[in-house]
Coordinates of C-alpha atoms in Angstrom, one line a residue:
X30 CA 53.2 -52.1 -99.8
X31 CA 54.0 -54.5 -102.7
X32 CA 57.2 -54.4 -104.7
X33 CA 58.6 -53.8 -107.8
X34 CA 56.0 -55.1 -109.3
X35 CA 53.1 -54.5 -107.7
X36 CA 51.2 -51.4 -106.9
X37 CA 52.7 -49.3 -104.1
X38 CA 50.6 -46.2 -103.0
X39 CA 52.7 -42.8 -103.3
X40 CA 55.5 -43.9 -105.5
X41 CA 57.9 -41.4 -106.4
X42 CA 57.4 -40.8 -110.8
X43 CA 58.8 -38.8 -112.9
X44 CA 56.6 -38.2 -116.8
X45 CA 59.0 -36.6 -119.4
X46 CA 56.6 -34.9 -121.9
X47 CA 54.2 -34.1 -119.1
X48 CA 52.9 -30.4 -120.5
X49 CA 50.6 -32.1 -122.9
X50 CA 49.0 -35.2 -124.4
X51 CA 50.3 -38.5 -123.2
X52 CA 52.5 -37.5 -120.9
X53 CA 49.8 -35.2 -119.4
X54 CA 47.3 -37.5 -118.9
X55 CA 49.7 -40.4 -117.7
X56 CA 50.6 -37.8 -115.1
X57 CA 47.3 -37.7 -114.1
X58 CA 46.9 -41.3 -113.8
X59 CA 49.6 -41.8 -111.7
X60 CA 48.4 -38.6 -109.5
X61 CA 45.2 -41.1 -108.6
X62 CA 46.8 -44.0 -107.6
X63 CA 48.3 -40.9 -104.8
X64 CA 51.7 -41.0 -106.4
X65 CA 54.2 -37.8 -106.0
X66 CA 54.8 -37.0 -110.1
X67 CA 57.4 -35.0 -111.3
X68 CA 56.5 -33.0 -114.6
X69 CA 59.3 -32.4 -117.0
X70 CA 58.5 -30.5 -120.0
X71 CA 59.4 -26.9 -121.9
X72 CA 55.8 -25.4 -121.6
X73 CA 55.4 -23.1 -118.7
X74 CA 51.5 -23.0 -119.1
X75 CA 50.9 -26.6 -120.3
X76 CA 53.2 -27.5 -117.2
X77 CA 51.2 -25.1 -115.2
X78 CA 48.1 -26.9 -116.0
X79 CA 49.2 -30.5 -115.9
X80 CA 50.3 -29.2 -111.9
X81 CA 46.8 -28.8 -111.4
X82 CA 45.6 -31.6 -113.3
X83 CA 47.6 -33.6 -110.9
X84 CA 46.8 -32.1 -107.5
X85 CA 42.8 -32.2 -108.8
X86 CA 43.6 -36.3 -109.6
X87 CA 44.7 -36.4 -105.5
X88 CA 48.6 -36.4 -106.0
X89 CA 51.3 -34.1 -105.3
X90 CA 53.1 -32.7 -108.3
X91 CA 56.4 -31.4 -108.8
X92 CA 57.3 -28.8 -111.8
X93 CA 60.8 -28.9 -113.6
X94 CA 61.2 -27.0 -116.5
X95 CA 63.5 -29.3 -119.0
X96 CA 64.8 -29.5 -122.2
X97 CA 65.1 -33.3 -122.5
X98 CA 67.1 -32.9 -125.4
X99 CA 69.5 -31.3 -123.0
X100 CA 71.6 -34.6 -120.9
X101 CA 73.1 -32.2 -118.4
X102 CA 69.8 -30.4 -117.8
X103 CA 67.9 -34.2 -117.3
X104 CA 70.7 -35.0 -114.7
X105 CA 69.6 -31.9 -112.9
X106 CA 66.2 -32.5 -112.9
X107 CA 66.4 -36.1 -111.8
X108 CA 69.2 -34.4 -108.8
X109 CA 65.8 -32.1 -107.8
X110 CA 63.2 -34.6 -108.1
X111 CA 65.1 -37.0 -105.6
X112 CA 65.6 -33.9 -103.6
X113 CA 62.2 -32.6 -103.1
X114 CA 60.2 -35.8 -103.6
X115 CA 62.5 -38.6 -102.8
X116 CA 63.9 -41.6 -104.3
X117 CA 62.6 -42.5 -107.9
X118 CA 59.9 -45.3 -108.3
X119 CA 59.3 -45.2 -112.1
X120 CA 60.6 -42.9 -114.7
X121 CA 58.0 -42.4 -117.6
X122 CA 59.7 -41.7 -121.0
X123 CA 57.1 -39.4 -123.1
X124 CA 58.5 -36.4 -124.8
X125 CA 58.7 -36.0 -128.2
X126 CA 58.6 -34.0 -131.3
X127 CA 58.4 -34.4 -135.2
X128 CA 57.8 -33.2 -138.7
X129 CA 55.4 -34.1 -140.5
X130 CA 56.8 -34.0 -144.1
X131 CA 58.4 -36.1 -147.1
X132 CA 61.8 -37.4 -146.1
X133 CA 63.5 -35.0 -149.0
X134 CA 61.3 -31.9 -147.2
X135 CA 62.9 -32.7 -143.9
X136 CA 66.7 -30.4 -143.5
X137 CA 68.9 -31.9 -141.2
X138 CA 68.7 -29.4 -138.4
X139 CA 65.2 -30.4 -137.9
X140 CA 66.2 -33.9 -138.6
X141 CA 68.8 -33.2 -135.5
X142 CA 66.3 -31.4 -133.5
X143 CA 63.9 -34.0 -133.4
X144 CA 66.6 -37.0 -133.2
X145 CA 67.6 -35.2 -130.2
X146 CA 64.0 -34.9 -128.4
X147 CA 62.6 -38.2 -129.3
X148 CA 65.5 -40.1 -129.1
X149 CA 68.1 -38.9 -127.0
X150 CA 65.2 -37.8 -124.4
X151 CA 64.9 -41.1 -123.9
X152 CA 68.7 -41.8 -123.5
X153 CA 68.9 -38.7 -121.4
X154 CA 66.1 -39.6 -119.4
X155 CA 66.7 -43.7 -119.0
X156 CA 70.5 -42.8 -118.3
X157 CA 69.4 -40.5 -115.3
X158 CA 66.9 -43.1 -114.4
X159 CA 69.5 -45.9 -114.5
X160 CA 71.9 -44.1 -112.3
X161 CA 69.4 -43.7 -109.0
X162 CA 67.9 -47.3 -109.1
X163 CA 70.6 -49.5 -110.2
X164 CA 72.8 -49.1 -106.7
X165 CA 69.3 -49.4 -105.2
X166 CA 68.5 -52.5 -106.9
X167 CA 65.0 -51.0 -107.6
X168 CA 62.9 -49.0 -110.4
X169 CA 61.0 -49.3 -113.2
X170 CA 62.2 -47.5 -116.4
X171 CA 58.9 -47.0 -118.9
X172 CA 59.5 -46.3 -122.4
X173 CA 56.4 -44.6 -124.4
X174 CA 56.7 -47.0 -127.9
X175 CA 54.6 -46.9 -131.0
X176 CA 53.9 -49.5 -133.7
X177 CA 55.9 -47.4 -135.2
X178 CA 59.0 -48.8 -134.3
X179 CA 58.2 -51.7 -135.7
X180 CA 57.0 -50.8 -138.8
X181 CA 57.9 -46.9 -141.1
X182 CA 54.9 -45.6 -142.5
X183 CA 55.3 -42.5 -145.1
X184 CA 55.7 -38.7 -144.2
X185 CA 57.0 -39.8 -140.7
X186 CA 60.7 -41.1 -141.4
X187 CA 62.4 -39.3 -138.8
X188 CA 59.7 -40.1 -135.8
X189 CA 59.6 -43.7 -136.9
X190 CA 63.7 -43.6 -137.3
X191 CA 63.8 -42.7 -133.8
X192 CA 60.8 -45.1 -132.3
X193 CA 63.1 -47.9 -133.9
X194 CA 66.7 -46.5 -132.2
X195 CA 64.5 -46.4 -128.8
X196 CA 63.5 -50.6 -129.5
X197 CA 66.8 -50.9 -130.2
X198 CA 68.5 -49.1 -127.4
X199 CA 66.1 -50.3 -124.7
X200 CA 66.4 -54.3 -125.9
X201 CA 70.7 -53.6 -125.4
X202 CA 69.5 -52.3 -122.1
X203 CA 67.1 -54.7 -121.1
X204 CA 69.5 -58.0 -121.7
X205 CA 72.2 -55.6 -119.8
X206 CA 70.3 -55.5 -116.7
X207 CA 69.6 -59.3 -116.7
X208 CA 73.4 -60.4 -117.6
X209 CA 73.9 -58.3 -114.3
X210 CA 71.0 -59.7 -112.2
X211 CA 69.3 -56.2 -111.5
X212 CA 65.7 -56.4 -110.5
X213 CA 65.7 -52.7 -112.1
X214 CA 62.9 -53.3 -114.4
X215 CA 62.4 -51.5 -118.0
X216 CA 59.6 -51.9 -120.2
X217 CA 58.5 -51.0 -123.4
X218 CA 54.2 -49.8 -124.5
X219 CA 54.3 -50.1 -128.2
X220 CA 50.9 -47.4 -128.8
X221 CA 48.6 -47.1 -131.8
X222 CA 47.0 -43.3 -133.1
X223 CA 46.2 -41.4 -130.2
X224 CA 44.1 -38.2 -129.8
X225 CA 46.8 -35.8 -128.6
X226 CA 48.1 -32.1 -129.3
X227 CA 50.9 -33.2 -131.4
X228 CA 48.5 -33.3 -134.2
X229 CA 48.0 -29.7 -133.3
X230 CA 51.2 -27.9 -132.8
X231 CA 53.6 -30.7 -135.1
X232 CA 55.9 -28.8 -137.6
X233 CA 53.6 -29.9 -140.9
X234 CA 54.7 -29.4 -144.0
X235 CA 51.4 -31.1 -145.4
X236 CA 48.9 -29.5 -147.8
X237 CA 46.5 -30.3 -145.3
X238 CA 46.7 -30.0 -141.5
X239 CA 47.8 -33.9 -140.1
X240 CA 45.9 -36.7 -138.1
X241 CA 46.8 -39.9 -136.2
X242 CA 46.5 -43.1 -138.6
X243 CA 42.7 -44.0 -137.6
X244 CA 41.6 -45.6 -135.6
X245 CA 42.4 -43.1 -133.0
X246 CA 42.5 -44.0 -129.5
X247 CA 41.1 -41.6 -126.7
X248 CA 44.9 -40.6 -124.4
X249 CA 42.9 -41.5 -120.6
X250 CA 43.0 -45.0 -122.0
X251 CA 46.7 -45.1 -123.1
X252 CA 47.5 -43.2 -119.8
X253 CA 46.1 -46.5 -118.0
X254 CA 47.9 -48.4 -120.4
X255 CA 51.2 -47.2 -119.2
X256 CA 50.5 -47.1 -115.5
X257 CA 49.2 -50.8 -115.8
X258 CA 52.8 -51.6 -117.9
X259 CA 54.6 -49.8 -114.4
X260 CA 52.8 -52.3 -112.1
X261 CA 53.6 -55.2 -114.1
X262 CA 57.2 -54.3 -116.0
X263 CA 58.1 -57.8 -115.9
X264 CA 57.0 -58.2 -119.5
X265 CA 59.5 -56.7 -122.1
X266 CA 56.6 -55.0 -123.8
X267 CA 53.3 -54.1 -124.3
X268 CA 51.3 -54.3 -128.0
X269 CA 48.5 -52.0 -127.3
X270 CA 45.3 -51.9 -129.6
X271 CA 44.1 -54.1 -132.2
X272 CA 46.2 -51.7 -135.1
X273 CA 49.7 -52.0 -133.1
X274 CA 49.3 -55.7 -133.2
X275 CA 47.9 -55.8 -137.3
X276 CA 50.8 -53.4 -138.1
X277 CA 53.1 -55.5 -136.3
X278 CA 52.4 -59.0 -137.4
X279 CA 51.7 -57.7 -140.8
X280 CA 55.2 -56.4 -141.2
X281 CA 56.6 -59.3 -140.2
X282 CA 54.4 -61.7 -142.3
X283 CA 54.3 -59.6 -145.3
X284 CA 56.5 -56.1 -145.3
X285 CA 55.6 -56.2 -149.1
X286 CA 51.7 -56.0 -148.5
X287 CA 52.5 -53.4 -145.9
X288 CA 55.0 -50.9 -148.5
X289 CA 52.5 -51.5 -151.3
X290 CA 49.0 -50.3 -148.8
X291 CA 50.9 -47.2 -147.1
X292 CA 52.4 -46.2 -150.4
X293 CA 48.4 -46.1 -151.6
X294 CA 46.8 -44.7 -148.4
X295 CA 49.3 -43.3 -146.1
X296 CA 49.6 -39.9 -147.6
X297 CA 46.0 -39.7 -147.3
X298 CA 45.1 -41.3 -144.0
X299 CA 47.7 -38.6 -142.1
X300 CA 45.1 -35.4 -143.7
X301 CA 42.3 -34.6 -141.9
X302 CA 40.8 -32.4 -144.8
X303 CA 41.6 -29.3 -143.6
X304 CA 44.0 -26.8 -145.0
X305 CA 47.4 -26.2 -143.3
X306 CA 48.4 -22.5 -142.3
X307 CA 51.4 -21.1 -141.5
X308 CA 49.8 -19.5 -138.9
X309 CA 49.2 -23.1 -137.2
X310 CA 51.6 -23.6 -133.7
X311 CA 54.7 -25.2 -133.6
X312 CA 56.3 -27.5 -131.1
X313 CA 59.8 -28.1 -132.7
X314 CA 62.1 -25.5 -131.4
X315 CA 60.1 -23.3 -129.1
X316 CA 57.3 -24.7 -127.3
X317 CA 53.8 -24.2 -127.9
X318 CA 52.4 -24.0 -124.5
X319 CA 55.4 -21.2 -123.8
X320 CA 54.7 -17.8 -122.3
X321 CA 53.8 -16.3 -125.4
X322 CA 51.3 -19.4 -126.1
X323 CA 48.4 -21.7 -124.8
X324 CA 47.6 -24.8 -122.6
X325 CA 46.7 -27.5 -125.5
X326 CA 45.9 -29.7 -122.3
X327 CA 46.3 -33.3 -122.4
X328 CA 43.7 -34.0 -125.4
X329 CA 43.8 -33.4 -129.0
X330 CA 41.0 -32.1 -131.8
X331 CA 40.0 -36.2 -132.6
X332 CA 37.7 -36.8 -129.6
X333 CA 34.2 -37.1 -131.7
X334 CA 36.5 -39.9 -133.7
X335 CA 38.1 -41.9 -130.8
X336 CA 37.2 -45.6 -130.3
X337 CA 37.3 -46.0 -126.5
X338 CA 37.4 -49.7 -126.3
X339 CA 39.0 -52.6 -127.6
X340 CA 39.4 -56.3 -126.2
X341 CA 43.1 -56.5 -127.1
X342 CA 43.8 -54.2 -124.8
X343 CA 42.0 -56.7 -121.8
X344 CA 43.3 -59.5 -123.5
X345 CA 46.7 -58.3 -123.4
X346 CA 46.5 -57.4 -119.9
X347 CA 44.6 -60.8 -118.8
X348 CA 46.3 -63.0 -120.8
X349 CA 47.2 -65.4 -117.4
X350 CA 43.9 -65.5 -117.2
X351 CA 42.8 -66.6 -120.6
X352 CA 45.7 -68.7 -120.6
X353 CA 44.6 -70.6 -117.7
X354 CA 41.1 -70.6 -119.2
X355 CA 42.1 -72.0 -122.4
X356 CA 44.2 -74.8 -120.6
X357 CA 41.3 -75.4 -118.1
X358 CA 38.9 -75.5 -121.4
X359 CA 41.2 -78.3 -123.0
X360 CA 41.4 -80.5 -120.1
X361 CA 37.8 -80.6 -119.7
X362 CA 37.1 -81.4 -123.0
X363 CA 40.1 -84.4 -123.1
X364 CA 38.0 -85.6 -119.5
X365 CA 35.0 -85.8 -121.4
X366 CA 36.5 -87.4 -124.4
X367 CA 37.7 -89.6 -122.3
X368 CA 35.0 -90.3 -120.4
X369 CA 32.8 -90.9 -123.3
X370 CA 34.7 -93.5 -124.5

């Protein structure tokens, strides 16, 4: 087996937000590398069919019903997983929730509720993470980003609100775990618009029923994306996608160009054209994949629309290797300069 950083066949991993859509399929992709997975989420038939998603990918899964809003609850279910499965590997930060609405729409309960979810589940989650591997001196901690974080786009103030508090939180933690010499490892996948449920069962207060920002990227391929980032947590974080890295560099270079383009098209690049209805699911307070709902499974209703490719995402992966390349490149061509004179 290799360590830390390396692959290691049947890992112990726990996937918060493992009923549906990014957490689902990163699940998954664990399951086929063998691993054991724990699956936290609300939904009893989304975690019902994640379970078998899991066994079908060749691992063993492990069902715990959590709120991860809910510390005390989180505790428990990282208690049971360590339990049942054994000691914790990696711990896979997913679960979220949001409105999709003008700030001014947005009351502060469901400004609370969905602070609590996206943000604190990560807290909740890292915390009970943090207290397993740190006397071990072993772990990796992975925290599902967006470019987001980086960058507020309109009609999603309180998901991008907490996306920044997680950057924020999980850079404190990050230089913590360094000062102290832990080779606990935490890293960070900063994700472009993904093809999931959320789009689906969001609380929307839209005319029109939402959509990720295109281009939208198929969830298999951010699934990979995160259990590559577990192999290899060394680096702080991951830019994944050719739009994370625009939005990113673009903000920095020029926040002005960015306010002035997503106050032009980002009311209408979140509408996909069809009418809202407030007969449409919601995830907010009750989940949508309960008892008295549906599996949404691990994909969402942009598949005909997904680009499944892009050479950032190699290049971001290989960059040793192009590195090297490029060095190798430039001595060759200083050799032959030099040889021609």
């Amino acid at each position: 087996m290799r360590g830390t950083d390396g692959a290691r066949n049947g890992r112990v991993v726990v996937v918060t937000g493992a009923s549906g859509g990014i957490g689902r399929a990163t699940a998954a992709a664990f399951a086929r590398r063998g691993d054991r997975v724990a699956l936290l989420a609300r939904g009893e038939k989304g975690l019902a069919g994640a379970a078998a998603d899991v066994r079908d990918a060749g691992g063993t899964p492990l069902v715990v019903p959590v709120d991860v809003a809910d510390a005390a609850a989180v505790e428990a279910a990282a208690d049971r997983v360590e339990q049942e499965l054994g000691p914790i590997d990696v711990w896979c930060n997913v679960a979220f929730s949001t409105v999709f609405a003008p700030f001014e729409q947005i009351t502060a309960e469901e400004w609370e509720r969905v602070t609590r979810v996206t943000y604190l589940g990560f807290v909740h989650g890292t915390m009970s993470a943090l207290r397993r591997m740190k006397p071990r001196d072993r772990g990796v901690i992975v925290q599902t980003g967006s470019a987001l974080a980086y960058r507020g786009i309109p009609l999603q103030s309180v998901y991008c609100g907490a996306k920044h508090a997680i950057k924020g939180f999980t850079e404190s933690l990050l230089t913590e775990l360094r000062h102290d010499g832990s080779n606990v490892r935490i890293t960070m996948v900063n994700l472009p618009g993904v093809n999931t449920p959320q789009f689906d069962w969001v609380l929307n207060k839209l005319p029109e029923r939402p959509q990720p920002v295109p281009p939208i990227y198929p969830v298999d391929l951010m699934a990979r994306a995160l259990v590559h980032a577990s192999e290899h947590p060394r680096r702080r974080a991951w830019w994944v996608g050719n739009p994370t890295v625009w939005t990113i560099v673009g903000n920095k270079v020029w926040p002005q160009f960015m306010d002035w383009y997503l106050a032009r098209n980002g009311y209408e690049g979140q509408q996909r054209g069809e009418p809202a209805s407030p007969s449409d699911p919601v995830n907010l307070w009750e989940p949508a994949d309960g008892p008295e709902g549906r599996d949404f499974g691990a994909r969402g209703s942009f598949r005909h629309r997904t680009r499944d490719r892009d050479p950032q995402i190699w290049a971001s992966r290989n960059h040793g290797a192009l590195a090297a390349l490029g060095a190798g490149a430039v001595a060759s061509g200083l050799a032959a300069w030099r040889r021609a004179r």
